[in-house]
PDB file of C-alpha atoms in Angstrom:
ATOM      1  CA  UNK A   1     -14.936  27.989 -27.024  1.00  0.00           C
ATOM      2  CA  UNK A   2     -17.216  28.710 -24.571  1.00  0.00           C
ATOM      3  CA  UNK A   3     -20.434  30.385 -25.343  1.00  0.00           C
ATOM      4  CA  UNK A   4     -21.614  33.337 -24.996  1.00  0.00           C
ATOM      5  CA  UNK A   5     -23.621  34.191 -22.107  1.00  0.00           C
ATOM      6  CA  UNK A   6     -25.017  36.857 -22.999  1.00  0.00           C
ATOM      7  CA  UNK A   7     -27.386  34.901 -25.056  1.00  0.00           C
ATOM      8  CA  UNK A   8     -29.785  33.039 -22.190  1.00  0.00           C
ATOM      9  CA  UNK A   9     -33.152  34.862 -22.095  1.00  0.00           C
ATOM     10  CA  UNK A  10     -33.076  35.350 -26.481  1.00  0.00           C
ATOM     11  CA  UNK A  11     -36.277  34.420 -27.931  1.00  0.00           C
ATOM     12  CA  UNK A  12     -37.119  34.515 -31.494  1.00  0.00           C
ATOM     13  CA  UNK A  13     -39.086  35.785 -33.809  1.00  0.00           C
ATOM     14  CA  UNK A  14     -42.170  33.172 -34.265  1.00  0.00           C
ATOM     15  CA  UNK A  15     -42.468  30.822 -37.057  1.00  0.00           C
ATOM     16  CA  UNK A  16     -44.705  30.728 -40.175  1.00  0.00           C
ATOM     17  CA  UNK A  17     -47.412  28.648 -39.400  1.00  0.00           C
ATOM     18  CA  UNK A  18     -47.890  24.617 -39.616  1.00  0.00           C
ATOM     19  CA  UNK A  19     -49.831  22.944 -41.218  1.00  0.00           C
ATOM     20  CA  UNK A  20     -50.634  19.930 -39.598  1.00  0.00           C
ATOM     21  CA  UNK A  21     -52.321  16.890 -41.689  1.00  0.00           C
ATOM     22  CA  UNK A  22     -54.849  14.609 -41.266  1.00  0.00           C
ATOM     23  CA  UNK A  23     -52.112  12.128 -43.452  1.00  0.00           C
ATOM     24  CA  UNK A  24     -48.911  13.098 -42.053  1.00  0.00           C
ATOM     25  CA  UNK A  25     -50.301  11.727 -38.150  1.00  0.00           C
ATOM     26  CA  UNK A  26     -51.324   8.675 -39.938  1.00  0.00           C
ATOM     27  CA  UNK A  27     -47.665   8.590 -41.555  1.00  0.00           C
ATOM     28  CA  UNK A  28     -46.034   9.546 -38.733  1.00  0.00           C
ATOM     29  CA  UNK A  29     -48.001   7.022 -36.384  1.00  0.00           C
ATOM     30  CA  UNK A  30     -47.070   3.728 -38.717  1.00  0.00           C
ATOM     31  CA  UNK A  31     -43.749   5.179 -38.884  1.00  0.00           C
ATOM     32  CA  UNK A  32     -43.217   4.948 -35.107  1.00  0.00           C
ATOM     33  CA  UNK A  33     -45.936   1.074 -34.887  1.00  0.00           C
ATOM     34  CA  UNK A  34     -48.269   3.070 -33.384  1.00  0.00           C
ATOM     35  CA  UNK A  35     -52.058   1.739 -34.120  1.00  0.00           C
ATOM     36  CA  UNK A  36     -54.144   3.832 -31.330  1.00  0.00           C
ATOM     37  CA  UNK A  37     -57.450   4.735 -33.765  1.00  0.00           C
ATOM     38  CA  UNK A  38     -56.908   8.166 -32.376  1.00  0.00           C
ATOM     39  CA  UNK A  39     -53.987   8.730 -35.031  1.00  0.00           C
ATOM     40  CA  UNK A  40     -56.157   8.002 -38.144  1.00  0.00           C
ATOM     41  CA  UNK A  41     -59.882   7.281 -38.383  1.00  0.00           C
ATOM     42  CA  UNK A  42     -62.134  10.806 -37.154  1.00  0.00           C
ATOM     43  CA  UNK A  43     -64.554   8.919 -35.537  1.00  0.00           C
ATOM     44  CA  UNK A  44     -62.254   7.344 -32.756  1.00  0.00           C
ATOM     45  CA  UNK A  45     -60.620  10.654 -31.598  1.00  0.00           C
ATOM     46  CA  UNK A  46     -64.551  12.420 -31.751  1.00  0.00           C
ATOM     47  CA  UNK A  47     -65.891   9.416 -29.015  1.00  0.00           C
ATOM     48  CA  UNK A  48     -62.336  11.179 -27.405  1.00  0.00           C
ATOM     49  CA  UNK A  49     -63.589  14.827 -27.545  1.00  0.00           C
ATOM     50  CA  UNK A  50     -61.181  15.897 -30.095  1.00  0.00           C
ATOM     51  CA  UNK A  51     -63.239  17.223 -33.476  1.00  0.00           C
ATOM     52  CA  UNK A  52     -60.440  15.403 -35.031  1.00  0.00           C
ATOM     53  CA  UNK A  53     -57.705  12.585 -35.054  1.00  0.00           C
ATOM     54  CA  UNK A  54     -54.988  13.663 -32.890  1.00  0.00           C
ATOM     55  CA  UNK A  55     -50.806  12.771 -33.621  1.00  0.00           C
ATOM     56  CA  UNK A  56     -49.214  10.796 -30.785  1.00  0.00           C
ATOM     57  CA  UNK A  57     -46.908  13.223 -28.284  1.00  0.00           C
ATOM     58  CA  UNK A  58     -44.165  13.302 -29.984  1.00  0.00           C
ATOM     59  CA  UNK A  59     -45.255  14.094 -33.369  1.00  0.00           C
ATOM     60  CA  UNK A  60     -44.358  17.935 -32.323  1.00  0.00           C
ATOM     61  CA  UNK A  61     -40.700  17.342 -31.995  1.00  0.00           C
ATOM     62  CA  UNK A  62     -40.595  17.802 -36.140  1.00  0.00           C
ATOM     63  CA  UNK A  63     -42.180  21.164 -35.819  1.00  0.00           C
ATOM     64  CA  UNK A  64     -40.373  22.456 -32.372  1.00  0.00           C
ATOM     65  CA  UNK A  65     -36.698  20.658 -33.840  1.00  0.00           C
ATOM     66  CA  UNK A  66     -37.400  22.559 -36.676  1.00  0.00           C
ATOM     67  CA  UNK A  67     -37.342  26.143 -35.112  1.00  0.00           C
ATOM     68  CA  UNK A  68     -35.272  25.347 -32.504  1.00  0.00           C
ATOM     69  CA  UNK A  69     -31.952  25.531 -35.625  1.00  0.00           C
ATOM     70  CA  UNK A  70     -33.078  28.976 -36.026  1.00  0.00           C
ATOM     71  CA  UNK A  71     -30.696  29.171 -32.501  1.00  0.00           C
ATOM     72  CA  UNK A  72     -28.885  26.365 -33.124  1.00  0.00           C
ATOM     73  CA  UNK A  73     -27.960  27.817 -36.758  1.00  0.00           C
ATOM     74  CA  UNK A  74     -27.686  31.066 -35.570  1.00  0.00           C
ATOM     75  CA  UNK A  75     -23.994  32.351 -37.026  1.00  0.00           C
ATOM     76  CA  UNK A  76     -23.898  35.184 -33.743  1.00  0.00           C
ATOM     77  CA  UNK A  77     -23.853  32.435 -31.749  1.00  0.00           C
ATOM     78  CA  UNK A  78     -21.701  29.842 -33.006  1.00  0.00           C
ATOM     79  CA  UNK A  79     -23.084  26.126 -32.303  1.00  0.00           C
ATOM     80  CA  UNK A  80     -21.216  23.836 -33.903  1.00  0.00           C
ATOM     81  CA  UNK A  81     -24.145  21.930 -35.477  1.00  0.00           C
ATOM     82  CA  UNK A  82     -22.449  18.811 -36.716  1.00  0.00           C
ATOM     83  CA  UNK A  83     -21.183  17.696 -33.279  1.00  0.00           C
ATOM     84  CA  UNK A  84     -24.061  18.252 -31.827  1.00  0.00           C
ATOM     85  CA  UNK A  85     -26.216  15.153 -29.679  1.00  0.00           C
ATOM     86  CA  UNK A  86     -29.802  15.505 -28.120  1.00  0.00           C
ATOM     87  CA  UNK A  87     -29.433  15.414 -23.939  1.00  0.00           C
ATOM     88  CA  UNK A  88     -32.733  15.464 -23.165  1.00  0.00           C
ATOM     89  CA  UNK A  89     -36.864  16.436 -24.596  1.00  0.00           C
ATOM     90  CA  UNK A  90     -39.665  17.125 -22.144  1.00  0.00           C
ATOM     91  CA  UNK A  91     -42.923  18.339 -22.844  1.00  0.00           C
ATOM     92  CA  UNK A  92     -45.403  19.367 -20.805  1.00  0.00           C
ATOM     93  CA  UNK A  93     -49.085  19.362 -23.022  1.00  0.00           C
ATOM     94  CA  UNK A  94     -51.992  21.848 -22.746  1.00  0.00           C
ATOM     95  CA  UNK A  95     -53.827  20.073 -25.157  1.00  0.00           C
ATOM     96  CA  UNK A  96     -53.016  16.928 -28.402  1.00  0.00           C
ATOM     97  CA  UNK A  97     -51.681  18.730 -31.688  1.00  0.00           C
ATOM     98  CA  UNK A  98     -54.968  17.737 -34.419  1.00  0.00           C
ATOM     99  CA  UNK A  99     -55.092  17.414 -37.537  1.00  0.00           C
ATOM    100  CA  UNK A 100     -56.482  21.562 -39.198  1.00  0.00           C
ATOM    101  CA  UNK A 101     -53.956  23.327 -36.848  1.00  0.00           C
ATOM    102  CA  UNK A 102     -51.363  25.648 -37.070  1.00  0.00           C
ATOM    103  CA  UNK A 103     -49.132  26.161 -35.641  1.00  0.00           C
ATOM    104  CA  UNK A 104     -46.705  29.017 -34.625  1.00  0.00           C
ATOM    105  CA  UNK A 105     -43.009  28.249 -33.130  1.00  0.00           C
ATOM    106  CA  UNK A 106     -41.677  30.546 -30.202  1.00  0.00           C
ATOM    107  CA  UNK A 107     -37.672  29.926 -29.382  1.00  0.00           C
ATOM    108  CA  UNK A 108     -35.932  31.160 -26.132  1.00  0.00           C
ATOM    109  CA  UNK A 109     -32.575  30.098 -25.180  1.00  0.00           C
ATOM    110  CA  UNK A 110     -33.676  29.356 -21.361  1.00  0.00           C
ATOM    111  CA  UNK A 111     -29.762  28.268 -20.824  1.00  0.00           C
ATOM    112  CA  UNK A 112     -26.243  27.899 -21.721  1.00  0.00           C
ATOM    113  CA  UNK A 113     -23.279  26.199 -19.962  1.00  0.00           C
ATOM    114  CA  UNK A 114     -19.986  24.942 -21.104  1.00  0.00           C
ATOM    115  CA  UNK A 115     -18.637  21.424 -18.596  1.00  0.00           C
ATOM    116  CA  UNK A 116     -15.872  19.480 -19.729  1.00  0.00           C
ATOM    117  CA  UNK A 117     -15.126  21.487 -23.294  1.00  0.00           C
ATOM    118  CA  UNK A 118     -18.663  20.681 -23.775  1.00  0.00           C
ATOM    119  CA  UNK A 119     -21.056  23.849 -24.664  1.00  0.00           C
ATOM    120  CA  UNK A 120     -24.912  22.776 -23.512  1.00  0.00           C
ATOM    121  CA  UNK A 121     -27.998  24.819 -25.038  1.00  0.00           C
ATOM    122  CA  UNK A 122     -31.220  24.822 -22.894  1.00  0.00           C
ATOM    123  CA  UNK A 123     -34.239  25.653 -25.628  1.00  0.00           C
ATOM    124  CA  UNK A 124     -37.205  26.337 -24.928  1.00  0.00           C
ATOM    125  CA  UNK A 125     -40.083  26.484 -27.659  1.00  0.00           C
ATOM    126  CA  UNK A 126     -43.708  27.355 -27.035  1.00  0.00           C
ATOM    127  CA  UNK A 127     -46.452  26.778 -29.065  1.00  0.00           C
ATOM    128  CA  UNK A 128     -49.743  28.253 -30.145  1.00  0.00           C
ATOM    129  CA  UNK A 129     -52.003  27.650 -32.521  1.00  0.00           C
ATOM    130  CA  UNK A 130     -53.600  30.334 -34.907  1.00  0.00           C
ATOM    131  CA  UNK A 131     -56.365  31.565 -32.156  1.00  0.00           C
ATOM    132  CA  UNK A 132     -53.091  31.726 -30.391  1.00  0.00           C
ATOM    133  CA  UNK A 133     -53.988  29.633 -27.332  1.00  0.00           C
ATOM    134  CA  UNK A 134     -50.626  27.667 -26.115  1.00  0.00           C
ATOM    135  CA  UNK A 135     -50.690  23.690 -27.035  1.00  0.00           C
ATOM    136  CA  UNK A 136     -47.839  22.591 -25.971  1.00  0.00           C
ATOM    137  CA  UNK A 137     -44.277  23.450 -24.646  1.00  0.00           C
ATOM    138  CA  UNK A 138     -40.624  21.416 -25.486  1.00  0.00           C
ATOM    139  CA  UNK A 139     -37.756  21.903 -23.559  1.00  0.00           C
ATOM    140  CA  UNK A 140     -34.683  20.723 -26.073  1.00  0.00           C
ATOM    141  CA  UNK A 141     -31.275  19.707 -24.671  1.00  0.00           C
ATOM    142  CA  UNK A 142     -28.261  19.664 -27.074  1.00  0.00           C
ATOM    143  CA  UNK A 143     -25.107  19.152 -26.390  1.00  0.00           C
ATOM    144  CA  UNK A 144     -22.454  19.989 -28.355  1.00  0.00           C
ATOM    145  CA  UNK A 145     -19.013  18.134 -27.940  1.00  0.00           C
ATOM    146  CA  UNK A 146     -15.703  18.719 -27.019  1.00  0.00           C
ATOM    147  CA  UNK A 147     -13.757  19.454 -30.621  1.00  0.00           C
ATOM    148  CA  UNK A 148     -11.482  16.850 -28.918  1.00  0.00           C
ATOM    149  CA  UNK A 149     -13.269  14.565 -27.419  1.00  0.00           C
ATOM    150  CA  UNK A 150     -12.572  12.533 -23.711  1.00  0.00           C
ATOM    151  CA  UNK A 151     -14.235  10.321 -23.700  1.00  0.00           C
ATOM    152  CA  UNK A 152     -16.042   7.925 -27.127  1.00  0.00           C
ATOM    153  CA  UNK A 153     -18.867   8.991 -28.023  1.00  0.00           C
ATOM    154  CA  UNK A 154     -21.601   6.188 -27.673  1.00  0.00           C
ATOM    155  CA  UNK A 155     -20.570   6.909 -24.281  1.00  0.00           C
ATOM    156  CA  UNK A 156     -22.342  10.544 -24.652  1.00  0.00           C
ATOM    157  CA  UNK A 157     -25.734   9.235 -25.294  1.00  0.00           C
ATOM    158  CA  UNK A 158     -28.269  10.055 -28.106  1.00  0.00           C
ATOM    159  CA  UNK A 159     -27.940  11.865 -31.313  1.00  0.00           C
ATOM    160  CA  UNK A 160     -31.750  13.149 -32.275  1.00  0.00           C
TER     161      UNK A 160
ATOM    162  CA  UNK B   1     -60.979  13.003 -22.245  1.00  0.00           C
ATOM    163  CA  UNK B   2     -61.894  10.001 -21.629  1.00  0.00           C
ATOM    164  CA  UNK B   3     -58.713   7.334 -20.364  1.00  0.00           C
ATOM    165  CA  UNK B   4     -59.406   4.215 -19.180  1.00  0.00           C
ATOM    166  CA  UNK B   5     -58.153   4.597 -15.864  1.00  0.00           C
ATOM    167  CA  UNK B   6     -59.842   5.112 -13.361  1.00  0.00           C
ATOM    168  CA  UNK B   7     -57.276   7.160 -10.386  1.00  0.00           C
ATOM    169  CA  UNK B   8     -59.176   5.479  -8.019  1.00  0.00           C
ATOM    170  CA  UNK B   9     -58.138   2.098  -8.964  1.00  0.00           C
ATOM    171  CA  UNK B  10     -54.493   3.209  -8.491  1.00  0.00           C
ATOM    172  CA  UNK B  11     -52.208   2.498  -6.102  1.00  0.00           C
ATOM    173  CA  UNK B  12     -48.070   3.662  -6.497  1.00  0.00           C
ATOM    174  CA  UNK B  13     -45.976   1.377  -6.899  1.00  0.00           C
ATOM    175  CA  UNK B  14     -49.480  -0.196  -9.667  1.00  0.00           C
ATOM    176  CA  UNK B  15     -47.322  -1.397 -13.091  1.00  0.00           C
ATOM    177  CA  UNK B  16     -48.587  -1.215 -16.680  1.00  0.00           C
ATOM    178  CA  UNK B  17     -48.257  -3.370 -18.883  1.00  0.00           C
ATOM    179  CA  UNK B  18     -45.068  -3.744 -20.082  1.00  0.00           C
ATOM    180  CA  UNK B  19     -44.332  -4.019 -23.459  1.00  0.00           C
ATOM    181  CA  UNK B  20     -41.070  -4.863 -26.431  1.00  0.00           C
ATOM    182  CA  UNK B  21     -40.599  -2.899 -29.963  1.00  0.00           C
ATOM    183  CA  UNK B  22     -38.945  -3.917 -32.936  1.00  0.00           C
ATOM    184  CA  UNK B  23     -36.432  -1.078 -35.044  1.00  0.00           C
ATOM    185  CA  UNK B  24     -34.485  -3.045 -37.960  1.00  0.00           C
ATOM    186  CA  UNK B  25     -32.812  -0.169 -40.687  1.00  0.00           C
ATOM    187  CA  UNK B  26     -36.133  -0.827 -41.972  1.00  0.00           C
ATOM    188  CA  UNK B  27     -37.928   1.200 -39.202  1.00  0.00           C
ATOM    189  CA  UNK B  28     -35.156   3.994 -38.864  1.00  0.00           C
ATOM    190  CA  UNK B  29     -35.819   4.753 -42.687  1.00  0.00           C
ATOM    191  CA  UNK B  30     -39.403   5.504 -42.663  1.00  0.00           C
ATOM    192  CA  UNK B  31     -38.675   6.960 -39.366  1.00  0.00           C
ATOM    193  CA  UNK B  32     -36.721   9.690 -40.725  1.00  0.00           C
ATOM    194  CA  UNK B  33     -39.204  10.021 -43.774  1.00  0.00           C
ATOM    195  CA  UNK B  34     -41.791  10.953 -41.532  1.00  0.00           C
ATOM    196  CA  UNK B  35     -40.363  12.918 -39.046  1.00  0.00           C
ATOM    197  CA  UNK B  36     -37.444  14.812 -41.567  1.00  0.00           C
ATOM    198  CA  UNK B  37     -35.170  13.447 -39.441  1.00  0.00           C
ATOM    199  CA  UNK B  38     -32.046  12.572 -42.190  1.00  0.00           C
ATOM    200  CA  UNK B  39     -28.924  12.845 -39.950  1.00  0.00           C
ATOM    201  CA  UNK B  40     -27.182   9.912 -41.605  1.00  0.00           C
ATOM    202  CA  UNK B  41     -26.615   8.279 -38.183  1.00  0.00           C
ATOM    203  CA  UNK B  42     -29.457   6.864 -38.618  1.00  0.00           C
ATOM    204  CA  UNK B  43     -28.827   5.588 -42.158  1.00  0.00           C
ATOM    205  CA  UNK B  44     -25.290   5.211 -42.749  1.00  0.00           C
ATOM    206  CA  UNK B  45     -23.433   2.933 -41.101  1.00  0.00           C
ATOM    207  CA  UNK B  46     -20.333   4.657 -42.331  1.00  0.00           C
ATOM    208  CA  UNK B  47     -21.291   7.592 -41.546  1.00  0.00           C
ATOM    209  CA  UNK B  48     -22.310   6.424 -38.125  1.00  0.00           C
ATOM    210  CA  UNK B  49     -18.697   4.770 -37.837  1.00  0.00           C
ATOM    211  CA  UNK B  50     -16.713   7.236 -38.991  1.00  0.00           C
ATOM    212  CA  UNK B  51     -18.263   9.997 -35.764  1.00  0.00           C
ATOM    213  CA  UNK B  52     -17.356   7.035 -33.594  1.00  0.00           C
ATOM    214  CA  UNK B  53     -20.394   5.656 -32.985  1.00  0.00           C
ATOM    215  CA  UNK B  54     -20.688   1.400 -33.285  1.00  0.00           C
ATOM    216  CA  UNK B  55     -22.904   1.452 -35.751  1.00  0.00           C
ATOM    217  CA  UNK B  56     -26.501   3.057 -37.302  1.00  0.00           C
ATOM    218  CA  UNK B  57     -28.458   4.225 -33.934  1.00  0.00           C
ATOM    219  CA  UNK B  58     -32.086   4.870 -33.456  1.00  0.00           C
ATOM    220  CA  UNK B  59     -33.274   8.450 -33.124  1.00  0.00           C
ATOM    221  CA  UNK B  60     -33.742   8.659 -30.048  1.00  0.00           C
ATOM    222  CA  UNK B  61     -37.009  10.764 -30.790  1.00  0.00           C
ATOM    223  CA  UNK B  62     -38.037   6.854 -31.901  1.00  0.00           C
ATOM    224  CA  UNK B  63     -37.811   5.842 -29.107  1.00  0.00           C
ATOM    225  CA  UNK B  64     -38.972   8.059 -26.550  1.00  0.00           C
ATOM    226  CA  UNK B  65     -42.058   7.705 -28.926  1.00  0.00           C
ATOM    227  CA  UNK B  66     -41.913   4.265 -27.917  1.00  0.00           C
ATOM    228  CA  UNK B  67     -41.761   4.161 -24.545  1.00  0.00           C
ATOM    229  CA  UNK B  68     -44.631   5.958 -23.937  1.00  0.00           C
ATOM    230  CA  UNK B  69     -46.937   3.513 -25.857  1.00  0.00           C
ATOM    231  CA  UNK B  70     -46.411   1.449 -22.363  1.00  0.00           C
ATOM    232  CA  UNK B  71     -48.119   4.871 -21.411  1.00  0.00           C
ATOM    233  CA  UNK B  72     -51.001   5.988 -23.764  1.00  0.00           C
ATOM    234  CA  UNK B  73     -51.824   1.969 -24.728  1.00  0.00           C
ATOM    235  CA  UNK B  74     -52.705   1.969 -20.845  1.00  0.00           C
ATOM    236  CA  UNK B  75     -54.980   5.035 -21.251  1.00  0.00           C
ATOM    237  CA  UNK B  76     -56.584   4.974 -24.090  1.00  0.00           C
ATOM    238  CA  UNK B  77     -56.221   8.563 -25.069  1.00  0.00           C
ATOM    239  CA  UNK B  78     -53.681   9.699 -26.281  1.00  0.00           C
ATOM    240  CA  UNK B  79     -54.349  13.033 -25.535  1.00  0.00           C
ATOM    241  CA  UNK B  80     -54.495  12.544 -21.771  1.00  0.00           C
ATOM    242  CA  UNK B  81     -51.169  13.403 -21.443  1.00  0.00           C
ATOM    243  CA  UNK B  82     -49.883  15.580 -18.915  1.00  0.00           C
ATOM    244  CA  UNK B  83     -46.096  16.071 -19.423  1.00  0.00           C
ATOM    245  CA  UNK B  84     -43.766  13.743 -20.708  1.00  0.00           C
ATOM    246  CA  UNK B  85     -39.684  13.828 -20.326  1.00  0.00           C
ATOM    247  CA  UNK B  86     -36.866  11.574 -21.533  1.00  0.00           C
ATOM    248  CA  UNK B  87     -32.690  11.880 -20.895  1.00  0.00           C
ATOM    249  CA  UNK B  88     -31.079  10.564 -23.432  1.00  0.00           C
ATOM    250  CA  UNK B  89     -28.655   7.940 -21.903  1.00  0.00           C
ATOM    251  CA  UNK B  90     -27.735   5.792 -24.518  1.00  0.00           C
ATOM    252  CA  UNK B  91     -28.522   4.536 -27.781  1.00  0.00           C
ATOM    253  CA  UNK B  92     -30.237   2.063 -29.356  1.00  0.00           C
ATOM    254  CA  UNK B  93     -27.505   0.390 -31.705  1.00  0.00           C
ATOM    255  CA  UNK B  94     -29.442  -0.983 -34.548  1.00  0.00           C
ATOM    256  CA  UNK B  95     -27.178  -3.739 -36.506  1.00  0.00           C
ATOM    257  CA  UNK B  96     -28.009  -3.998 -40.013  1.00  0.00           C
ATOM    258  CA  UNK B  97     -29.679  -7.342 -39.265  1.00  0.00           C
ATOM    259  CA  UNK B  98     -33.398  -9.372 -40.105  1.00  0.00           C
ATOM    260  CA  UNK B  99     -33.359  -9.040 -36.616  1.00  0.00           C
ATOM    261  CA  UNK B 100     -32.732  -5.304 -35.705  1.00  0.00           C
ATOM    262  CA  UNK B 101     -32.983  -3.936 -31.813  1.00  0.00           C
ATOM    263  CA  UNK B 102     -36.080  -4.462 -29.760  1.00  0.00           C
ATOM    264  CA  UNK B 103     -36.972  -1.323 -27.397  1.00  0.00           C
ATOM    265  CA  UNK B 104     -37.947  -3.183 -23.527  1.00  0.00           C
ATOM    266  CA  UNK B 105     -40.843  -0.711 -21.773  1.00  0.00           C
ATOM    267  CA  UNK B 106     -42.090  -0.944 -18.435  1.00  0.00           C
ATOM    268  CA  UNK B 107     -43.850   0.816 -16.828  1.00  0.00           C
ATOM    269  CA  UNK B 108     -45.832   2.085 -13.156  1.00  0.00           C
ATOM    270  CA  UNK B 109     -47.117   4.664 -10.802  1.00  0.00           C
ATOM    271  CA  UNK B 110     -44.712   6.561  -9.418  1.00  0.00           C
ATOM    272  CA  UNK B 111     -46.337   9.309  -6.984  1.00  0.00           C
ATOM    273  CA  UNK B 112     -50.512  10.218  -7.555  1.00  0.00           C
ATOM    274  CA  UNK B 113     -51.168  14.290  -8.581  1.00  0.00           C
ATOM    275  CA  UNK B 114     -53.893  16.108  -8.283  1.00  0.00           C
ATOM    276  CA  UNK B 115     -56.177  16.617  -9.975  1.00  0.00           C
ATOM    277  CA  UNK B 116     -56.567  13.046 -10.580  1.00  0.00           C
ATOM    278  CA  UNK B 117     -52.858  12.547 -12.251  1.00  0.00           C
ATOM    279  CA  UNK B 118     -50.678  10.426 -12.107  1.00  0.00           C
ATOM    280  CA  UNK B 119     -47.309  10.133 -12.827  1.00  0.00           C
ATOM    281  CA  UNK B 120     -45.451   6.809 -14.229  1.00  0.00           C
ATOM    282  CA  UNK B 121     -41.350   6.172 -14.145  1.00  0.00           C
ATOM    283  CA  UNK B 122     -40.273   4.342 -17.141  1.00  0.00           C
ATOM    284  CA  UNK B 123     -37.886   1.806 -17.489  1.00  0.00           C
ATOM    285  CA  UNK B 124     -36.604   1.822 -21.234  1.00  0.00           C
ATOM    286  CA  UNK B 125     -33.635  -0.391 -22.114  1.00  0.00           C
ATOM    287  CA  UNK B 126     -32.123  -2.178 -25.313  1.00  0.00           C
ATOM    288  CA  UNK B 127     -30.256  -4.895 -25.242  1.00  0.00           C
ATOM    289  CA  UNK B 128     -29.881  -4.820 -21.474  1.00  0.00           C
ATOM    290  CA  UNK B 129     -28.892  -1.017 -21.312  1.00  0.00           C
ATOM    291  CA  UNK B 130     -30.396   1.682 -20.014  1.00  0.00           C
ATOM    292  CA  UNK B 131     -31.618   3.499 -23.499  1.00  0.00           C
ATOM    293  CA  UNK B 132     -33.547   5.726 -21.154  1.00  0.00           C
ATOM    294  CA  UNK B 133     -33.171   8.240 -18.116  1.00  0.00           C
ATOM    295  CA  UNK B 134     -35.335   9.861 -15.653  1.00  0.00           C
ATOM    296  CA  UNK B 135     -38.370   8.674 -18.163  1.00  0.00           C
ATOM    297  CA  UNK B 136     -41.631  10.697 -16.405  1.00  0.00           C
ATOM    298  CA  UNK B 137     -44.381  10.800 -17.787  1.00  0.00           C
ATOM    299  CA  UNK B 138     -47.269  12.010 -16.262  1.00  0.00           C
ATOM    300  CA  UNK B 139     -51.460  11.486 -17.500  1.00  0.00           C
ATOM    301  CA  UNK B 140     -54.741  12.020 -16.587  1.00  0.00           C
ATOM    302  CA  UNK B 141     -56.871   9.330 -15.273  1.00  0.00           C
ATOM    303  CA  UNK B 142     -60.502   8.977 -15.328  1.00  0.00           C
TER     304      UNK B 142
END
């Protein structure tokens, strides 16, 4: 069933702050095998002009995707989450996320479409720090595949 | 921000050093833990096949994280990244063997923009298939 168009433009309340820790950044950098010292060594980060270690560019997705869960799991929207795959992802950075940041995410539904039985949802997450300054915007396109797919799942693309 | 690449020394078509990134089942378990994405399609072969996938697949966000390293390694400063977007076109299938899969990434400057920024167009493949589409990063140079 096609999703309700009236959800376009709906904004959800800001999330509780997520406190970015040095060790969480280190764990993430190790998981993606990235040895850039700006992620683990405060002195290296300072040499680049940052107050503390910074996070790899895609780190913030963990926070924005969790926030998008408010939308995805909104019972009124009625998205079948078990059929959701990640279509597109885009970030616009004002500054890198850094250790010590306390980040809140405000999610807005930008578009709701139905194509070939698939429901497509575009969610924008605005990430702000404790001072209220904008840090990064994340755009996430989610595709809920049709219950009776007309083509193999693998052709639909990568999953979240 | 202190990119080690100067805007004036870069032309449209300038190629960035290519990289290849291995990924195996252990990599995916580690990434699941670090990212908090425990979707079983990334670690449970039985589950992945039940939902129609050929095998366990890598997190799309893992592939996105690796691809941008061609840009951040080039500039030296990950915070010089202004904009980064991808489309997930094909999954990276990760077999349960010692080799796993390899993500191959090349990048070249597609356009010189204002404020000392350039657009880098990335080509990201695994097993000869393009796994990310429209993969573009805008980065501020010195």
